[in-house]
């Protein structure tokens, strides 16, 4: 069939119009689908803070490992560097980042710490040495040295770990787990090693809690 002659006829033009309408409807439908997908997926923001060498990808309700690590480092820095002069500002800076599940416990612990620092007139500083991300539990361990300086200038130093889980809510960091303790990070690997070499009830309980959190 000579398609050029056919489309020049009345029937051919009607067929061509119908085909064009179907194509237009299909394009409109595909645009709507793409638009809805983009809307429901949410915008992905890529950030490269000055102190980081790698960019962070942040969507409305999720972020990558770099985001969790960097914000864990920020929180550990706030909690670990306290003086009588900045102690009152600590609660104001930390509390907006806390999830309801940890809010009260953290606020109570901060209040006790701030009161003790003012009473003893000491300063605390934290020197981070390592940041560990554990994919299975989504925990970040900020490991370093905590130094407490008294009014007479004497320094007490010990190893300290800040253990956090940082989520994202409306592009903002959201701390759903926060714990600090002396010594090495309680990663699954370290807890398993401790279970093999020691048998205190506290160690077994901590290991069980970590495994439960990983499920």
PDB file of C-alpha atoms in Angstrom:
ATOM      1  CA  UNK A   1       0.000   0.000   0.000  1.00  0.00           C
ATOM      2  CA  UNK A   2       1.161   3.509  -0.795  1.00  0.00           C
ATOM      3  CA  UNK A   3       0.971   5.090   2.647  1.00  0.00           C
ATOM      4  CA  UNK A   4       1.553   8.572   1.309  1.00  0.00           C
ATOM      5  CA  UNK A   5      -1.565   8.378  -0.880  1.00  0.00           C
ATOM      6  CA  UNK A   6      -3.558   6.664   1.865  1.00  0.00           C
ATOM      7  CA  UNK A   7      -2.898   9.421   4.417  1.00  0.00           C
ATOM      8  CA  UNK A   8      -3.946  11.983   1.804  1.00  0.00           C
ATOM      9  CA  UNK A   9      -7.451  10.453   1.754  1.00  0.00           C
ATOM     10  CA  UNK A  10     -10.193  11.227   4.265  1.00  0.00           C
ATOM     11  CA  UNK A  11      -9.909   7.823   5.954  1.00  0.00           C
ATOM     12  CA  UNK A  12      -6.152   8.158   6.129  1.00  0.00           C
ATOM     13  CA  UNK A  13      -6.333  11.565   7.795  1.00  0.00           C
ATOM     14  CA  UNK A  14      -8.844  10.259  10.346  1.00  0.00           C
ATOM     15  CA  UNK A  15      -6.550   7.334  11.166  1.00  0.00           C
ATOM     16  CA  UNK A  16      -3.557   9.652  11.470  1.00  0.00           C
ATOM     17  CA  UNK A  17      -5.468  11.938  13.861  1.00  0.00           C
ATOM     18  CA  UNK A  18      -6.444   8.994  16.047  1.00  0.00           C
ATOM     19  CA  UNK A  19      -2.848   7.771  16.196  1.00  0.00           C
ATOM     20  CA  UNK A  20      -1.628  11.256  17.126  1.00  0.00           C
ATOM     21  CA  UNK A  21      -4.217  11.523  19.890  1.00  0.00           C
ATOM     22  CA  UNK A  22      -3.097   8.192  21.337  1.00  0.00           C
ATOM     23  CA  UNK A  23       0.526   9.307  21.233  1.00  0.00           C
ATOM     24  CA  UNK A  24      -0.313  12.612  22.963  1.00  0.00           C
ATOM     25  CA  UNK A  25      -2.345  10.854  25.643  1.00  0.00           C
ATOM     26  CA  UNK A  26       0.526   8.431  26.195  1.00  0.00           C
ATOM     27  CA  UNK A  27       3.033  11.268  26.594  1.00  0.00           C
ATOM     28  CA  UNK A  28       0.767  13.063  29.058  1.00  0.00           C
ATOM     29  CA  UNK A  29       0.301   9.886  31.070  1.00  0.00           C
ATOM     30  CA  UNK A  30       4.031   9.200  31.177  1.00  0.00           C
ATOM     31  CA  UNK A  31       4.721  12.761  32.358  1.00  0.00           C
ATOM     32  CA  UNK A  32       2.158  12.392  35.121  1.00  0.00           C
ATOM     33  CA  UNK A  33       3.721   9.105  36.252  1.00  0.00           C
ATOM     34  CA  UNK A  34       7.211  10.611  36.262  1.00  0.00           C
ATOM     35  CA  UNK A  35       5.969  13.648  38.177  1.00  0.00           C
ATOM     36  CA  UNK A  36       4.247  11.550  40.818  1.00  0.00           C
ATOM     37  CA  UNK A  37       7.295   9.334  41.199  1.00  0.00           C
ATOM     38  CA  UNK A  38       9.532  12.355  41.677  1.00  0.00           C
ATOM     39  CA  UNK A  39       7.112  13.883  44.178  1.00  0.00           C
ATOM     40  CA  UNK A  40       6.756  10.754  46.294  1.00  0.00           C
ATOM     41  CA  UNK A  41      10.435   9.898  46.140  1.00  0.00           C
ATOM     42  CA  UNK A  42      11.492  13.279  47.452  1.00  0.00           C
ATOM     43  CA  UNK A  43      14.401  15.429  46.463  1.00  0.00           C
ATOM     44  CA  UNK A  44      17.898  14.123  47.046  1.00  0.00           C
ATOM     45  CA  UNK A  45      20.270  16.787  48.316  1.00  0.00           C
ATOM     46  CA  UNK A  46      24.010  16.340  47.930  1.00  0.00           C
ATOM     47  CA  UNK A  47      26.072  18.186  50.538  1.00  0.00           C
ATOM     48  CA  UNK A  48      29.811  18.591  50.898  1.00  0.00           C
ATOM     49  CA  UNK A  49      30.568  20.304  54.203  1.00  0.00           C
ATOM     50  CA  UNK A  50      33.935  22.104  54.421  1.00  0.00           C
ATOM     51  CA  UNK A  51      35.288  19.623  56.973  1.00  0.00           C
ATOM     52  CA  UNK A  52      34.512  16.580  54.802  1.00  0.00           C
ATOM     53  CA  UNK A  53      36.266  15.339  51.702  1.00  0.00           C
ATOM     54  CA  UNK A  54      33.319  13.242  50.476  1.00  0.00           C
ATOM     55  CA  UNK A  55      29.823  14.556  49.659  1.00  0.00           C
ATOM     56  CA  UNK A  56      26.784  13.424  51.632  1.00  0.00           C
ATOM     57  CA  UNK A  57      23.516  12.391  49.952  1.00  0.00           C
ATOM     58  CA  UNK A  58      20.425  13.300  51.949  1.00  0.00           C
ATOM     59  CA  UNK A  59      16.822  12.554  50.998  1.00  0.00           C
ATOM     60  CA  UNK A  60      13.780  13.579  53.034  1.00  0.00           C
ATOM     61  CA  UNK A  61      13.826  10.514  55.278  1.00  0.00           C
ATOM     62  CA  UNK A  62      17.128   8.789  54.623  1.00  0.00           C
ATOM     63  CA  UNK A  63      20.812   9.552  54.219  1.00  0.00           C
ATOM     64  CA  UNK A  64      24.046   7.813  53.462  1.00  0.00           C
ATOM     65  CA  UNK A  65      26.833   6.651  55.737  1.00  0.00           C
ATOM     66  CA  UNK A  66      28.769   9.929  55.507  1.00  0.00           C
ATOM     67  CA  UNK A  67      25.790  11.829  56.901  1.00  0.00           C
ATOM     68  CA  UNK A  68      25.491   9.522  59.920  1.00  0.00           C
ATOM     69  CA  UNK A  69      29.227   9.613  60.586  1.00  0.00           C
ATOM     70  CA  UNK A  70      29.583  13.377  60.321  1.00  0.00           C
ATOM     71  CA  UNK A  71      26.592  14.151  62.538  1.00  0.00           C
ATOM     72  CA  UNK A  72      27.720  11.580  65.096  1.00  0.00           C
ATOM     73  CA  UNK A  73      31.050  13.378  65.197  1.00  0.00           C
ATOM     74  CA  UNK A  74      29.258  16.701  65.710  1.00  0.00           C
ATOM     75  CA  UNK A  75      27.143  15.352  68.581  1.00  0.00           C
ATOM     76  CA  UNK A  76      30.146  13.700  70.225  1.00  0.00           C
ATOM     77  CA  UNK A  77      32.022  16.981  69.933  1.00  0.00           C
ATOM     78  CA  UNK A  78      29.208  18.883  71.642  1.00  0.00           C
ATOM     79  CA  UNK A  79      28.842  16.371  74.459  1.00  0.00           C
ATOM     80  CA  UNK A  80      32.562  15.891  74.948  1.00  0.00           C
ATOM     81  CA  UNK A  81      33.665  19.523  75.063  1.00  0.00           C
ATOM     82  CA  UNK A  82      31.989  21.153  78.037  1.00  0.00           C
ATOM     83  CA  UNK A  83      33.049  24.002  80.304  1.00  0.00           C
ATOM     84  CA  UNK A  84      31.197  25.840  83.084  1.00  0.00           C
ATOM     85  CA  UNK A  85      30.748  28.681  80.600  1.00  0.00           C
ATOM     86  CA  UNK A  86      29.072  26.729  77.795  1.00  0.00           C
ATOM     87  CA  UNK A  87      27.295  24.086  79.876  1.00  0.00           C
ATOM     88  CA  UNK A  88      23.945  25.889  79.813  1.00  0.00           C
ATOM     89  CA  UNK A  89      24.008  26.084  75.999  1.00  0.00           C
ATOM     90  CA  UNK A  90      24.574  22.357  75.613  1.00  0.00           C
ATOM     91  CA  UNK A  91      20.960  21.338  76.216  1.00  0.00           C
ATOM     92  CA  UNK A  92      19.685  23.968  73.785  1.00  0.00           C
ATOM     93  CA  UNK A  93      21.985  22.690  71.037  1.00  0.00           C
ATOM     94  CA  UNK A  94      21.477  18.960  71.585  1.00  0.00           C
ATOM     95  CA  UNK A  95      17.771  18.552  72.333  1.00  0.00           C
ATOM     96  CA  UNK A  96      16.456  19.501  68.844  1.00  0.00           C
ATOM     97  CA  UNK A  97      18.377  16.513  67.454  1.00  0.00           C
ATOM     98  CA  UNK A  98      16.894  13.925  69.823  1.00  0.00           C
ATOM     99  CA  UNK A  99      14.148  11.435  69.029  1.00  0.00           C
ATOM    100  CA  UNK A 100      11.368  11.106  71.649  1.00  0.00           C
ATOM    101  CA  UNK A 101      12.570   7.601  72.523  1.00  0.00           C
ATOM    102  CA  UNK A 102      15.896   8.924  73.866  1.00  0.00           C
ATOM    103  CA  UNK A 103      14.983  12.513  74.735  1.00  0.00           C
ATOM    104  CA  UNK A 104      14.257  12.191  78.454  1.00  0.00           C
ATOM    105  CA  UNK A 105      17.170   9.897  79.273  1.00  0.00           C
ATOM    106  CA  UNK A 106      19.644  12.149  77.469  1.00  0.00           C
ATOM    107  CA  UNK A 107      18.234  15.350  78.992  1.00  0.00           C
ATOM    108  CA  UNK A 108      18.422  13.883  82.502  1.00  0.00           C
ATOM    109  CA  UNK A 109      22.000  12.708  81.956  1.00  0.00           C
ATOM    110  CA  UNK A 110      22.972  16.125  80.574  1.00  0.00           C
ATOM    111  CA  UNK A 111      21.451  17.896  83.566  1.00  0.00           C
ATOM    112  CA  UNK A 112      23.484  15.763  85.972  1.00  0.00           C
ATOM    113  CA  UNK A 113      26.661  16.278  83.953  1.00  0.00           C
ATOM    114  CA  UNK A 114      26.221  20.046  83.727  1.00  0.00           C
ATOM    115  CA  UNK A 115      25.521  20.329  87.457  1.00  0.00           C
ATOM    116  CA  UNK A 116      28.618  18.298  88.305  1.00  0.00           C
ATOM    117  CA  UNK A 117      30.841  20.316  85.960  1.00  0.00           C
ATOM    118  CA  UNK A 118      29.709  23.587  87.513  1.00  0.00           C
ATOM    119  CA  UNK A 119      30.103  22.211  91.027  1.00  0.00           C
ATOM    120  CA  UNK A 120      33.600  20.828  90.435  1.00  0.00           C
ATOM    121  CA  UNK A 121      34.645  23.738  88.188  1.00  0.00           C
ATOM    122  CA  UNK A 122      36.174  21.391  85.656  1.00  0.00           C
ATOM    123  CA  UNK A 123      36.294  21.403  81.872  1.00  0.00           C
ATOM    124  CA  UNK A 124      35.876  18.455  79.539  1.00  0.00           C
ATOM    125  CA  UNK A 125      37.323  18.027  76.102  1.00  0.00           C
ATOM    126  CA  UNK A 126      37.100  15.140  73.681  1.00  0.00           C
ATOM    127  CA  UNK A 127      39.740  14.211  71.127  1.00  0.00           C
ATOM    128  CA  UNK A 128      38.238  11.843  68.525  1.00  0.00           C
ATOM    129  CA  UNK A 129      40.592   9.288  67.017  1.00  0.00           C
ATOM    130  CA  UNK A 130      38.320   7.056  64.955  1.00  0.00           C
ATOM    131  CA  UNK A 131      34.788   6.919  63.563  1.00  0.00           C
ATOM    132  CA  UNK A 132      33.357   3.436  62.943  1.00  0.00           C
ATOM    133  CA  UNK A 133      30.135   2.722  61.076  1.00  0.00           C
ATOM    134  CA  UNK A 134      28.494  -0.664  61.655  1.00  0.00           C
ATOM    135  CA  UNK A 135      26.109  -1.365  58.733  1.00  0.00           C
ATOM    136  CA  UNK A 136      24.243  -4.217  60.413  1.00  0.00           C
ATOM    137  CA  UNK A 137      23.112  -2.108  63.384  1.00  0.00           C
ATOM    138  CA  UNK A 138      23.449   1.310  61.676  1.00  0.00           C
ATOM    139  CA  UNK A 139      25.437   2.404  64.717  1.00  0.00           C
ATOM    140  CA  UNK A 140      28.252   4.929  64.582  1.00  0.00           C
ATOM    141  CA  UNK A 141      31.025   4.683  67.160  1.00  0.00           C
ATOM    142  CA  UNK A 142      33.076   7.825  67.762  1.00  0.00           C
ATOM    143  CA  UNK A 143      36.171   6.651  69.610  1.00  0.00           C
ATOM    144  CA  UNK A 144      38.684   8.913  71.275  1.00  0.00           C
ATOM    145  CA  UNK A 145      40.148  10.316  74.470  1.00  0.00           C
ATOM    146  CA  UNK A 146      38.227  12.277  77.076  1.00  0.00           C
ATOM    147  CA  UNK A 147      40.266  14.764  79.108  1.00  0.00           C
ATOM    148  CA  UNK A 148      38.908  16.346  82.293  1.00  0.00           C
ATOM    149  CA  UNK A 149      40.845  19.367  83.556  1.00  0.00           C
ATOM    150  CA  UNK A 150      40.398  20.555  87.139  1.00  0.00           C
ATOM    151  CA  UNK A 151      40.877  24.041  88.573  1.00  0.00           C
ATOM    152  CA  UNK A 152      44.432  23.174  89.613  1.00  0.00           C
ATOM    153  CA  UNK A 153      45.363  22.272  86.032  1.00  0.00           C
ATOM    154  CA  UNK A 154      45.534  18.519  86.521  1.00  0.00           C
ATOM    155  CA  UNK A 155      44.285  16.428  83.581  1.00  0.00           C
ATOM    156  CA  UNK A 156      42.544  13.081  83.888  1.00  0.00           C
ATOM    157  CA  UNK A 157      42.497  11.176  80.608  1.00  0.00           C
ATOM    158  CA  UNK A 158      40.620   8.039  79.624  1.00  0.00           C
ATOM    159  CA  UNK A 159      39.414   6.287  76.498  1.00  0.00           C
ATOM    160  CA  UNK A 160      35.780   7.046  75.670  1.00  0.00           C
ATOM    161  CA  UNK A 161      33.267   5.990  73.038  1.00  0.00           C
ATOM    162  CA  UNK A 162      30.137   7.766  71.858  1.00  0.00           C
ATOM    163  CA  UNK A 163      27.661   5.326  70.320  1.00  0.00           C
ATOM    164  CA  UNK A 164      24.890   6.739  68.137  1.00  0.00           C
ATOM    165  CA  UNK A 165      22.279   5.927  65.547  1.00  0.00           C
ATOM    166  CA  UNK A 166      21.474   8.933  63.371  1.00  0.00           C
ATOM    167  CA  UNK A 167      18.417   8.923  61.122  1.00  0.00           C
ATOM    168  CA  UNK A 168      16.925  11.619  58.904  1.00  0.00           C
ATOM    169  CA  UNK A 169      13.610  13.388  59.370  1.00  0.00           C
ATOM    170  CA  UNK A 170      12.654  16.110  56.861  1.00  0.00           C
ATOM    171  CA  UNK A 171      16.317  16.428  55.794  1.00  0.00           C
ATOM    172  CA  UNK A 172      17.404  16.979  59.419  1.00  0.00           C
ATOM    173  CA  UNK A 173      19.527  14.693  61.609  1.00  0.00           C
ATOM    174  CA  UNK A 174      17.539  12.709  64.136  1.00  0.00           C
ATOM    175  CA  UNK A 175      19.356  10.816  66.903  1.00  0.00           C
ATOM    176  CA  UNK A 176      17.445   7.653  67.839  1.00  0.00           C
ATOM    177  CA  UNK A 177      20.169   6.060  69.969  1.00  0.00           C
ATOM    178  CA  UNK A 178      22.812   7.732  72.104  1.00  0.00           C
ATOM    179  CA  UNK A 179      25.122   6.181  74.658  1.00  0.00           C
ATOM    180  CA  UNK A 180      28.550   7.043  75.979  1.00  0.00           C
ATOM    181  CA  UNK A 181      30.930   4.889  77.992  1.00  0.00           C
ATOM    182  CA  UNK A 182      34.567   4.391  78.846  1.00  0.00           C
ATOM    183  CA  UNK A 183      36.720   2.068  76.827  1.00  0.00           C
ATOM    184  CA  UNK A 184      36.459   0.511  73.407  1.00  0.00           C
ATOM    185  CA  UNK A 185      33.406   0.564  71.111  1.00  0.00           C
ATOM    186  CA  UNK A 186      30.804  -2.127  71.717  1.00  0.00           C
ATOM    187  CA  UNK A 187      30.641  -3.292  68.141  1.00  0.00           C
ATOM    188  CA  UNK A 188      29.231  -6.722  67.368  1.00  0.00           C
ATOM    189  CA  UNK A 189      32.744  -7.946  66.644  1.00  0.00           C
ATOM    190  CA  UNK A 190      34.159  -6.649  69.937  1.00  0.00           C
ATOM    191  CA  UNK A 191      31.223  -8.007  71.944  1.00  0.00           C
ATOM    192  CA  UNK A 192      31.591 -11.430  70.357  1.00  0.00           C
ATOM    193  CA  UNK A 193      35.289 -11.420  71.205  1.00  0.00           C
ATOM    194  CA  UNK A 194      34.535 -10.488  74.815  1.00  0.00           C
ATOM    195  CA  UNK A 195      31.991 -13.278  75.107  1.00  0.00           C
ATOM    196  CA  UNK A 196      34.656 -15.804  74.143  1.00  0.00           C
ATOM    197  CA  UNK A 197      37.230 -14.559  76.651  1.00  0.00           C
ATOM    198  CA  UNK A 198      35.112 -13.456  79.618  1.00  0.00           C
ATOM    199  CA  UNK A 199      31.759 -14.353  81.118  1.00  0.00           C
ATOM    200  CA  UNK A 200      30.428 -11.466  83.262  1.00  0.00           C
ATOM    201  CA  UNK A 201      26.655 -11.171  83.114  1.00  0.00           C
ATOM    202  CA  UNK A 202      26.888  -7.555  82.031  1.00  0.00           C
ATOM    203  CA  UNK A 203      28.982  -8.446  79.001  1.00  0.00           C
ATOM    204  CA  UNK A 204      26.576 -11.192  77.915  1.00  0.00           C
ATOM    205  CA  UNK A 205      23.605  -8.886  78.333  1.00  0.00           C
ATOM    206  CA  UNK A 206      25.241  -6.125  76.298  1.00  0.00           C
ATOM    207  CA  UNK A 207      26.073  -8.596  73.533  1.00  0.00           C
ATOM    208  CA  UNK A 208      22.485  -9.881  73.469  1.00  0.00           C
ATOM    209  CA  UNK A 209      21.142  -6.332  73.246  1.00  0.00           C
ATOM    210  CA  UNK A 210      23.446  -5.572  70.323  1.00  0.00           C
ATOM    211  CA  UNK A 211      22.359  -8.701  68.453  1.00  0.00           C
ATOM    212  CA  UNK A 212      18.712  -7.865  69.058  1.00  0.00           C
ATOM    213  CA  UNK A 213      19.238  -4.372  67.664  1.00  0.00           C
ATOM    214  CA  UNK A 214      20.817  -5.886  64.544  1.00  0.00           C
ATOM    215  CA  UNK A 215      17.711  -7.923  63.668  1.00  0.00           C
TER     216      UNK A 215
END
